[in-house]
CSV table of C-alpha atoms and ligand atoms in Angstrom, one decimal:
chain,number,residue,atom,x,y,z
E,1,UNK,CA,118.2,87.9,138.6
E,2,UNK,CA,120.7,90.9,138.0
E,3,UNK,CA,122.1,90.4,134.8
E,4,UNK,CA,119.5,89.1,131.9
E,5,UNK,CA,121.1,88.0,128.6
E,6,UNK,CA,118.8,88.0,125.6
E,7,UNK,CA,119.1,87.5,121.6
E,8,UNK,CA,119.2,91.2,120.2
E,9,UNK,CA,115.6,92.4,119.8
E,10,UNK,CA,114.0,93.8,116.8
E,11,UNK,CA,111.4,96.9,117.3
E,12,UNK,CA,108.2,96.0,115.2
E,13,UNK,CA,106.4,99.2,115.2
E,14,UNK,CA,108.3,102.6,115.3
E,15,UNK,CA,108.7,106.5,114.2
E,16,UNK,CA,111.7,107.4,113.0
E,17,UNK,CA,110.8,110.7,111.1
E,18,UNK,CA,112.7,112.0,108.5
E,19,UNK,CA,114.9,115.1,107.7
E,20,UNK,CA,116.9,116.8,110.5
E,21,UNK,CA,115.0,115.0,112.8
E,22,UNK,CA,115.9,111.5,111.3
E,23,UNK,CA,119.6,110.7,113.0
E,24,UNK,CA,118.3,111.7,116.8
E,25,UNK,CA,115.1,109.6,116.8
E,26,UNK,CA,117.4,106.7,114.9
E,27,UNK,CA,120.2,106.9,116.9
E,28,UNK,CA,118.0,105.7,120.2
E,29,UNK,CA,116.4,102.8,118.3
E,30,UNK,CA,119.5,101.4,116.3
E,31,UNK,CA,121.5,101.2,120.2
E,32,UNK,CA,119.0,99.1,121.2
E,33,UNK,CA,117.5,97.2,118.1
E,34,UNK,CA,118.8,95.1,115.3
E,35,UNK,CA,116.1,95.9,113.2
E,36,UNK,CA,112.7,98.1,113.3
E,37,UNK,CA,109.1,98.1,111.0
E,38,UNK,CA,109.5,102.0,110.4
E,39,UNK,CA,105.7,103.5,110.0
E,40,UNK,CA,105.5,105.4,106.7
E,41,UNK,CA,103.2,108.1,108.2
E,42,UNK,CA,105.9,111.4,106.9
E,43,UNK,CA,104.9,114.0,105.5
E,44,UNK,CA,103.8,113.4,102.7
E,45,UNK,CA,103.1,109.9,103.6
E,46,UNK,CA,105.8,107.0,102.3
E,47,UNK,CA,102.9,105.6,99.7
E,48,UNK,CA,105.1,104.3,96.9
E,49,UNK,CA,107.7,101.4,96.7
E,50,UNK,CA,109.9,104.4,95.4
E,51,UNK,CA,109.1,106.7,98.2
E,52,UNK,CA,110.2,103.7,100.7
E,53,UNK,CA,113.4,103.1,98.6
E,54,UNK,CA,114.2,106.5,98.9
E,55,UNK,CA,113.3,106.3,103.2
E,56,UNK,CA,115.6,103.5,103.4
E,57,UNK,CA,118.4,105.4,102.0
E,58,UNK,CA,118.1,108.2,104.0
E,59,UNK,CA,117.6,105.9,106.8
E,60,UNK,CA,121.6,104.0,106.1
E,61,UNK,CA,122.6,107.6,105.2
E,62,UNK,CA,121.5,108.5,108.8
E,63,UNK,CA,123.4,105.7,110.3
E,64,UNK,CA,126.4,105.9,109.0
E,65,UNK,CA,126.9,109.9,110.2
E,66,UNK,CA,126.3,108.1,113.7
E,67,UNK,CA,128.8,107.2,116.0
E,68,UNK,CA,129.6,103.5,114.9
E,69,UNK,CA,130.2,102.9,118.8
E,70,UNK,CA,126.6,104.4,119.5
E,71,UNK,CA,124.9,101.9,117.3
E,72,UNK,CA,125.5,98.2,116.1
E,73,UNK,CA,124.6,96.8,112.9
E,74,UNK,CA,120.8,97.9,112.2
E,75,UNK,CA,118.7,97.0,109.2
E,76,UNK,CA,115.3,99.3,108.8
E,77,UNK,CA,112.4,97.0,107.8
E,78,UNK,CA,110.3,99.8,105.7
E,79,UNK,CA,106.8,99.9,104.7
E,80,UNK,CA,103.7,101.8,102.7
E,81,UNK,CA,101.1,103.6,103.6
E,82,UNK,CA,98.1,102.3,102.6
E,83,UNK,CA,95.4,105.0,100.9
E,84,UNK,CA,92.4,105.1,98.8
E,85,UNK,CA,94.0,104.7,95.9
E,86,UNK,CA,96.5,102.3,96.7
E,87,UNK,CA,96.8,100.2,93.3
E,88,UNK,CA,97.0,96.3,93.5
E,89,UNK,CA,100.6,96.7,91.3
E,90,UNK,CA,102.1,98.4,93.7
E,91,UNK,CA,101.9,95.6,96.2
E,92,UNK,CA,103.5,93.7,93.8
E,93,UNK,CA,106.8,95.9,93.6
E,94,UNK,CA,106.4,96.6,97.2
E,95,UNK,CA,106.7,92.1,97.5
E,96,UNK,CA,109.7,92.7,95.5
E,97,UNK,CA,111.3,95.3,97.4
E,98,UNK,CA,111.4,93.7,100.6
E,99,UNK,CA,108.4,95.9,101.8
E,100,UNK,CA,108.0,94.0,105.1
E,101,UNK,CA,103.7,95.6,105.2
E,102,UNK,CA,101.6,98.1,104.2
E,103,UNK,CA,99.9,100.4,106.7
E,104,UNK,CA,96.6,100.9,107.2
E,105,UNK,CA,95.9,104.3,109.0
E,106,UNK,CA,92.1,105.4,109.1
E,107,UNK,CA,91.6,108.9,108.2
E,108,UNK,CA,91.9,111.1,110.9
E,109,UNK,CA,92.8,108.7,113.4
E,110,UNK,CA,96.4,109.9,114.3
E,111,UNK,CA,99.4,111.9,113.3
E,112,UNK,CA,99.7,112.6,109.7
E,113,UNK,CA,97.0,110.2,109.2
E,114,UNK,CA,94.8,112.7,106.8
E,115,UNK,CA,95.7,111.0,104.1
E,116,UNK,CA,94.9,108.0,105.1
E,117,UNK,CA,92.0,105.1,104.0
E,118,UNK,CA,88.1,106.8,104.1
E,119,UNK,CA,86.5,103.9,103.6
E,120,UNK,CA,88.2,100.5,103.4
E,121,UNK,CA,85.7,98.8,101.2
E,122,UNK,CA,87.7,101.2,98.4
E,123,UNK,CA,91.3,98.9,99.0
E,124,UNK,CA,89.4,95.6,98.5
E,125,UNK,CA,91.0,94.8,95.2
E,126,UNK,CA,94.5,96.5,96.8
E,127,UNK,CA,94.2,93.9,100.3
E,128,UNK,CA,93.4,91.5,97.6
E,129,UNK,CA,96.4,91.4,96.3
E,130,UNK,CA,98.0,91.6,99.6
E,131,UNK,CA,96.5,88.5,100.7
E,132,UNK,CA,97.5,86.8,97.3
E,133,UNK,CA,100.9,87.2,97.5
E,134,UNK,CA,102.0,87.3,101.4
E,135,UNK,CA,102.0,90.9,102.2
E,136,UNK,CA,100.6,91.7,105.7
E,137,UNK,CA,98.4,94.3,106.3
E,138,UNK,CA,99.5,96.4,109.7
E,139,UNK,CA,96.4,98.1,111.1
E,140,UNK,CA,96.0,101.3,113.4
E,141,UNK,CA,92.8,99.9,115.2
E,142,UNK,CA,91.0,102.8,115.8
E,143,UNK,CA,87.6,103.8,114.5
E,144,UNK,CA,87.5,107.7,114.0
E,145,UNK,CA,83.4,108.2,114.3
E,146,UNK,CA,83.3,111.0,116.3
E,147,UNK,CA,80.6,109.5,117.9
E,148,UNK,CA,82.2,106.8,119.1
E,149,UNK,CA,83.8,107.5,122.9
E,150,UNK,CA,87.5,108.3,122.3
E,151,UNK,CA,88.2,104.7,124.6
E,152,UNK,CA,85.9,102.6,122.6
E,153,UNK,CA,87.1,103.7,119.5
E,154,UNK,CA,90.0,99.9,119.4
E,155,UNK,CA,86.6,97.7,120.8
E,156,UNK,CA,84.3,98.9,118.1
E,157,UNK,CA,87.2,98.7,115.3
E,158,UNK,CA,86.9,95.1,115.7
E,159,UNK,CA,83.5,94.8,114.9
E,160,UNK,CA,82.9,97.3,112.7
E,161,UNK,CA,86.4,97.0,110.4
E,162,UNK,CA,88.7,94.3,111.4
E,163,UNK,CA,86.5,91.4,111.7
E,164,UNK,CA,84.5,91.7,108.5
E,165,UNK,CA,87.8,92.5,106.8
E,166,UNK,CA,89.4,89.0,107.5
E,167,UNK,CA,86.4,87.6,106.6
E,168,UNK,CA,86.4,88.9,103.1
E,169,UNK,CA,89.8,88.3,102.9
E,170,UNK,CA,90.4,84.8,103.9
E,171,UNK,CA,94.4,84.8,103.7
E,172,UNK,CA,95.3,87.7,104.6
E,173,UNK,CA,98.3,87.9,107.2
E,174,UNK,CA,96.9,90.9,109.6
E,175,UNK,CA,99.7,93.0,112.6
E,176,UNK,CA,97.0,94.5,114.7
E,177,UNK,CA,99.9,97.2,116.2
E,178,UNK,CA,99.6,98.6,119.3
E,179,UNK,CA,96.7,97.1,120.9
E,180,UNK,CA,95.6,98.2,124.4
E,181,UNK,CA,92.7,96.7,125.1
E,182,UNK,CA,91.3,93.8,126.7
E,183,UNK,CA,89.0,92.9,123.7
E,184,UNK,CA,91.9,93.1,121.4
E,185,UNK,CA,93.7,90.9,123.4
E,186,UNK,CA,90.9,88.3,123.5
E,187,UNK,CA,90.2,88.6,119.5
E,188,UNK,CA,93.8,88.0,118.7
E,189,UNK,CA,94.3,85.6,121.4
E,190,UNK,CA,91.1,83.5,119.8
E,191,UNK,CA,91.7,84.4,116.2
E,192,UNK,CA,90.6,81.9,113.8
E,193,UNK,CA,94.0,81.0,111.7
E,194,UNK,CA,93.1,77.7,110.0
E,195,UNK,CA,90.1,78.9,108.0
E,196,UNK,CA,91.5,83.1,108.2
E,197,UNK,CA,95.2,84.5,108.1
E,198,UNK,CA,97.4,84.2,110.6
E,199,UNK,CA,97.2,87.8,113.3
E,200,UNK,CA,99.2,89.2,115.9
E,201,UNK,CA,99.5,92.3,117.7
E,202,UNK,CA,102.2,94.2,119.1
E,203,UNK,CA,102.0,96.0,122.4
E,204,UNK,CA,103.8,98.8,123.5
E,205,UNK,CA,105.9,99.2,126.7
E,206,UNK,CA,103.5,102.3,127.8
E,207,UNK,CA,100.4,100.1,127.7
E,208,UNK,CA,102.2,97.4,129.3
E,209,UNK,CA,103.4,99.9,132.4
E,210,UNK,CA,100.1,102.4,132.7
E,211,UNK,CA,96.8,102.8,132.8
E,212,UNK,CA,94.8,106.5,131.5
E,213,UNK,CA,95.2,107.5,135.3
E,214,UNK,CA,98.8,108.3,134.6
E,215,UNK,CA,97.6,111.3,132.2
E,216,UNK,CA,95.8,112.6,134.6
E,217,UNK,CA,98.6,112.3,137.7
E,218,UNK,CA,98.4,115.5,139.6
E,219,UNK,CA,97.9,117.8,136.8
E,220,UNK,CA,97.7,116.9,133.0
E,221,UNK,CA,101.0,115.0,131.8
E,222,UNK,CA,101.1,115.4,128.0
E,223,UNK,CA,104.0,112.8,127.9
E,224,UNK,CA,101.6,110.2,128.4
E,225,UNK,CA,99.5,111.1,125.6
E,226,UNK,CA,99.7,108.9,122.4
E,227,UNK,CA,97.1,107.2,120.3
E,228,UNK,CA,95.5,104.8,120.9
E,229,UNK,CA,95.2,106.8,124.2
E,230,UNK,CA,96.3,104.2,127.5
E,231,UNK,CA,92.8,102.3,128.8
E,232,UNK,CA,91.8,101.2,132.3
E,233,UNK,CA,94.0,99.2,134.7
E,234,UNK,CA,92.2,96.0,134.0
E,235,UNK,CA,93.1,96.9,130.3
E,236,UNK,CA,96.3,97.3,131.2
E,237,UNK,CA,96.1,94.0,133.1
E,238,UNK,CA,94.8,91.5,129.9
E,239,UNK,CA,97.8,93.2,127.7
E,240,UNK,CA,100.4,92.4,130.4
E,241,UNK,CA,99.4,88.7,130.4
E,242,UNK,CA,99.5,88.3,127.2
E,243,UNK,CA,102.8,89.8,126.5
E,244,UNK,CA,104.2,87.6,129.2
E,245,UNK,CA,102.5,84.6,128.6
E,246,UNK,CA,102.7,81.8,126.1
E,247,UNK,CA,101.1,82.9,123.0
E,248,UNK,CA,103.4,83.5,120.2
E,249,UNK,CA,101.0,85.8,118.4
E,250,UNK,CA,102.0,89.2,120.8
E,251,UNK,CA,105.2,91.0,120.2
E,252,UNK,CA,107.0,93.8,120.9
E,253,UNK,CA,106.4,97.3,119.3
E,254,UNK,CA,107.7,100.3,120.9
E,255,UNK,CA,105.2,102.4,119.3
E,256,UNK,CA,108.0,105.6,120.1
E,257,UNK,CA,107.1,108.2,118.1
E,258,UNK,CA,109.3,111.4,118.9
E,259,UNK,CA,107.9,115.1,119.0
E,260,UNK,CA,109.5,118.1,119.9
E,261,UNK,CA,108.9,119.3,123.6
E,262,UNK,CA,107.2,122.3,122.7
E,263,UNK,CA,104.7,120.7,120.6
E,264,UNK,CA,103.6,118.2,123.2
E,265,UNK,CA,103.3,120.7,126.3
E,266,UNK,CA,100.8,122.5,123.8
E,267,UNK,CA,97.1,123.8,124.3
E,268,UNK,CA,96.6,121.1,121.5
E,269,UNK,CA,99.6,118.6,122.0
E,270,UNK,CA,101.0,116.2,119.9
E,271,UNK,CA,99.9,112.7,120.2
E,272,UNK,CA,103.0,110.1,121.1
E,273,UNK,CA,105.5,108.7,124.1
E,274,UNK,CA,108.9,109.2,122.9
E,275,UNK,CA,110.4,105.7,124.4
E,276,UNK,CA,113.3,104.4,122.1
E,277,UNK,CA,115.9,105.7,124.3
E,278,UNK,CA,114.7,103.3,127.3
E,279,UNK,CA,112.7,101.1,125.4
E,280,UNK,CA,114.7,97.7,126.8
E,281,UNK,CA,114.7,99.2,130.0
E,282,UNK,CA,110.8,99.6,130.4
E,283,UNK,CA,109.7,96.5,129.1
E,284,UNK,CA,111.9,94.7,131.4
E,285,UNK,CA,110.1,96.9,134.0
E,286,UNK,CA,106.7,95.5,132.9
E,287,UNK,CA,107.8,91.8,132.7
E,288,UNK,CA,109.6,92.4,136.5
E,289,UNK,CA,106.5,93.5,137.7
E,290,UNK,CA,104.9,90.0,137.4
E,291,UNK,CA,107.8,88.1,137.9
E,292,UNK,CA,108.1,87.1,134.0
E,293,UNK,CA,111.5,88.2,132.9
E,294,UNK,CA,112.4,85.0,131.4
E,295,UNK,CA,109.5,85.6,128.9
E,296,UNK,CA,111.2,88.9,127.7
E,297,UNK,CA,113.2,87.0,124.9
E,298,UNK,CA,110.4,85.5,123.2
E,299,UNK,CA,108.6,88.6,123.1
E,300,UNK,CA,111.2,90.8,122.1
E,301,UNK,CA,113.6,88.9,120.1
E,302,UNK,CA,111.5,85.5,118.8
E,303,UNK,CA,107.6,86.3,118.0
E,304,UNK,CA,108.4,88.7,115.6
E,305,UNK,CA,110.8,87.7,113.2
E,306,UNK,CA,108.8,84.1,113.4
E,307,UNK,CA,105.5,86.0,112.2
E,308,UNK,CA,107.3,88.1,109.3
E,309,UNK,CA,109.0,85.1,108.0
E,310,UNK,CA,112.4,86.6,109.0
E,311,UNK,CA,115.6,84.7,110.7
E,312,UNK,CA,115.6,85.6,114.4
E,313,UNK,CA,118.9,87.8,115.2
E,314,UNK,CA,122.0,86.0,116.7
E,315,UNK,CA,123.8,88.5,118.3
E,316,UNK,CA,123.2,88.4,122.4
E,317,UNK,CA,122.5,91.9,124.4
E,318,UNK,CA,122.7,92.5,128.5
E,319,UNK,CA,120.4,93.9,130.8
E,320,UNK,CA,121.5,94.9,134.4
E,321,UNK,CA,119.8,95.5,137.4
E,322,UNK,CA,121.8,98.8,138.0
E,323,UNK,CA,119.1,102.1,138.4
E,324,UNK,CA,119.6,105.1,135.8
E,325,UNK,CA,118.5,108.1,136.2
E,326,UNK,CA,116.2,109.3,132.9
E,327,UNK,CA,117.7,112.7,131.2
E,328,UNK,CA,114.7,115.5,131.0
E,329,UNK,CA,115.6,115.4,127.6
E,330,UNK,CA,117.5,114.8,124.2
E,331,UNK,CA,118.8,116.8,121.3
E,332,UNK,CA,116.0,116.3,118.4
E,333,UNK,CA,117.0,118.5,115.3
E,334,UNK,CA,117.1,122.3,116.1
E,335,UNK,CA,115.4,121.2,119.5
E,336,UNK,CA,114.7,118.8,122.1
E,337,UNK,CA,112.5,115.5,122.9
E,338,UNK,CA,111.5,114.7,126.5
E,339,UNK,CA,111.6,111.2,127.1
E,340,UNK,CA,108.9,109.2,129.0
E,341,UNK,CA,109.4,108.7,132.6
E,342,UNK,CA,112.2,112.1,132.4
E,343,UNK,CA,114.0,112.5,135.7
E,344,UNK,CA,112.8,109.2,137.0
E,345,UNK,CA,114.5,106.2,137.9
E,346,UNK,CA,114.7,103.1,136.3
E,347,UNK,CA,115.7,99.7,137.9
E,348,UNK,CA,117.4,98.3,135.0
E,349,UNK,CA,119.7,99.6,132.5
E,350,UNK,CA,121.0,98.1,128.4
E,351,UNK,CA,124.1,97.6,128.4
E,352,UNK,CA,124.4,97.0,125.2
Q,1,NCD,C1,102.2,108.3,116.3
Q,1,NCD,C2,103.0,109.4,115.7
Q,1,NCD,O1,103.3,110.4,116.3
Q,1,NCD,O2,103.5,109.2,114.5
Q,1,NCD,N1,101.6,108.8,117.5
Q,1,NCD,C3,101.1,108.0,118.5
Q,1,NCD,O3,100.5,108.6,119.4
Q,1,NCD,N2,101.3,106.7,118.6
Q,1,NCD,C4,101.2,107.7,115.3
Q,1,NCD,C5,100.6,106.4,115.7
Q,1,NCD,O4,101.2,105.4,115.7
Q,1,NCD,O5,99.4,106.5,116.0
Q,2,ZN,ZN1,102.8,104.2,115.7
């Protein structure tokens, strides 16, 4: 196969910042996307239905100072981050702003994740009211014990958080984002939906393409660092079959979350793969790898929209099986962002 000719996907997970920064990370995701979940983790976190409003707008503002032939139409799907205090009534305005999800980000587990919930047991009236009305919860998996081995930190999630959540919360709709391991696979895979809400998970093109050896490749590669960090190969493995395989409860979410170059090749660097620029590209890497490009349109273009209740896109896009050559970087702001993979070559290209 050289040419592949899919519905135009939507991103369901991805960073777009905000400020100066905002038009270069968005101009990458609205080439390839028709629409993207945009995580509210700014700062100061995106916790109000007026905070999102005001995102948005900044968001169509950016757009429009982009080159129209850069970009197609895009439409940013926003949401809330979820904190302690989170009351139930604003998942009510949220449901009437078109809110797509709220966010749940444990404290301390990622990037501006500080303020973020301490203790879920304090949203139970909030998730709630979330379950009552249709308002999915979108979870960073991660328990953030600091006993608990930085690569357990998904598995034990599950047990400790995610699990006894659905159970006290029967209908609630739950986007377990960015899984990348094997037992996240199985529990969504095996989810209970008749007598619990309706889960899926979205999986990133990095997890689909490499295991935690890639970190470590001849030296330490802080490009490869994001959270939750990548797992073993037979991690890497379970979430590669399930994003190519049948199930219609695995989707794709980029995950890219853009920091400048100078603040990932750090003593302390920043956690995140910046991969909007060749998102299309890599995931049809992946699916190539197993033979299982024809499975690329569900997962990119179907899965998601069917989960959120939202009318698939109908506007067609074109891969190619022409190589391209990854630029060592891109404007961002006053600076730059390196790309995953820079300087590398990629068998396949977007045409658009
Ligand atoms: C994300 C970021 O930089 O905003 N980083 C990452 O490593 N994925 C936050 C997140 O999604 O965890
Ligand atoms: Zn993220």
């Amino acid at each position: 196969m050289d040419k592949l000719t899919i519905t135009k996907p939507d991103d369901w997970h991805v960073h777009l910042r905000d400020g100066e920064l905002l038009g270069d990370a968005l101009r990458h995701t609205a080439r390839q996307f028709a629409r993207a979940v945009v995580m509210p983790n700014l700062s100061p976190p995106v916790t109000t239905v007026a905070a999102a409003k005001a995102y948005a707008q900044r968001i169509m503002q950016a757009c429009k100072l982009l080159e129209p032939s850069e970009i197609g139409h895009f439409e940013p799907l926003m949401t809330l981050y979820l904190t302690d205090n989170t009351p139930p009534d604003e998942i009510e305005k949220a449901k009437a702003a078109g809110i797509v999800g709220v966010k749940l980000y444990p404290a301390g587990a990622t990037t501006n994740s500080a303020a973020g919930v301490t203790n879920i047991a304090l949203c139970d009236a909030t998730l709630a009211k979330m379950a009552q009305i249709g308002v999915p919860l979108l979870v960073h998996g991660e328990v953030t014990s600091a006993q608990i081995d930085l690569f357990d930190r998904e598995a034990v999630f599950i047990e400790e958080i995610l699990h006894p959540l659905r159970l006290r919360h029967p209908k609630l709709r739950v986007v377990f984002e960015h899984i990348t391991t094997e037992q996240a696979v199985e529990y969504v895979m095996n989810a209970d939906t008749q007598q619990l809400g309706k889960i899926a998970a979205t999986i990133t093109a990095h997890h689909l393409l490499y295991n935690r050896n890639a970190i470590f490749q001849g030296g330490i590669r802080p490009h490869y660092y994001c959270l939750p960090v990548l797992k073993r190969e037979h991690h890497r493995q379970a979430l590669l079959k399930a994003a190519t395989g049948d199930s219609e409860r695995f989707f794709l979410g980029t995950d890219s979350a853009p920091h400048v170059t100078r603040s990932k090749e750090q003593a302390c660097g920043c956690a995140g793969c910046f991969t909007a620029a060749q998102a299309l590209e890599l995931y049809a890497k992946a699916f190539d790898s197993v033979g299982k490009l024809q499975q690329l349109e569900a997962f990119a273009s179907f899965r998601g929209p069917d989960f959120y209740g939202l009318a698939r896109n109908t506007e067609q896009v074109v891969l190619e099986k022409k190589p391209q050559e990854v630029p060592h970087q891109y404007a961002f702001g006053a600076e730059y962002i390196t790309p995953l993979n820079a300087g590398q070559t990629l068998e396949w290209t977007f045409l658009g």
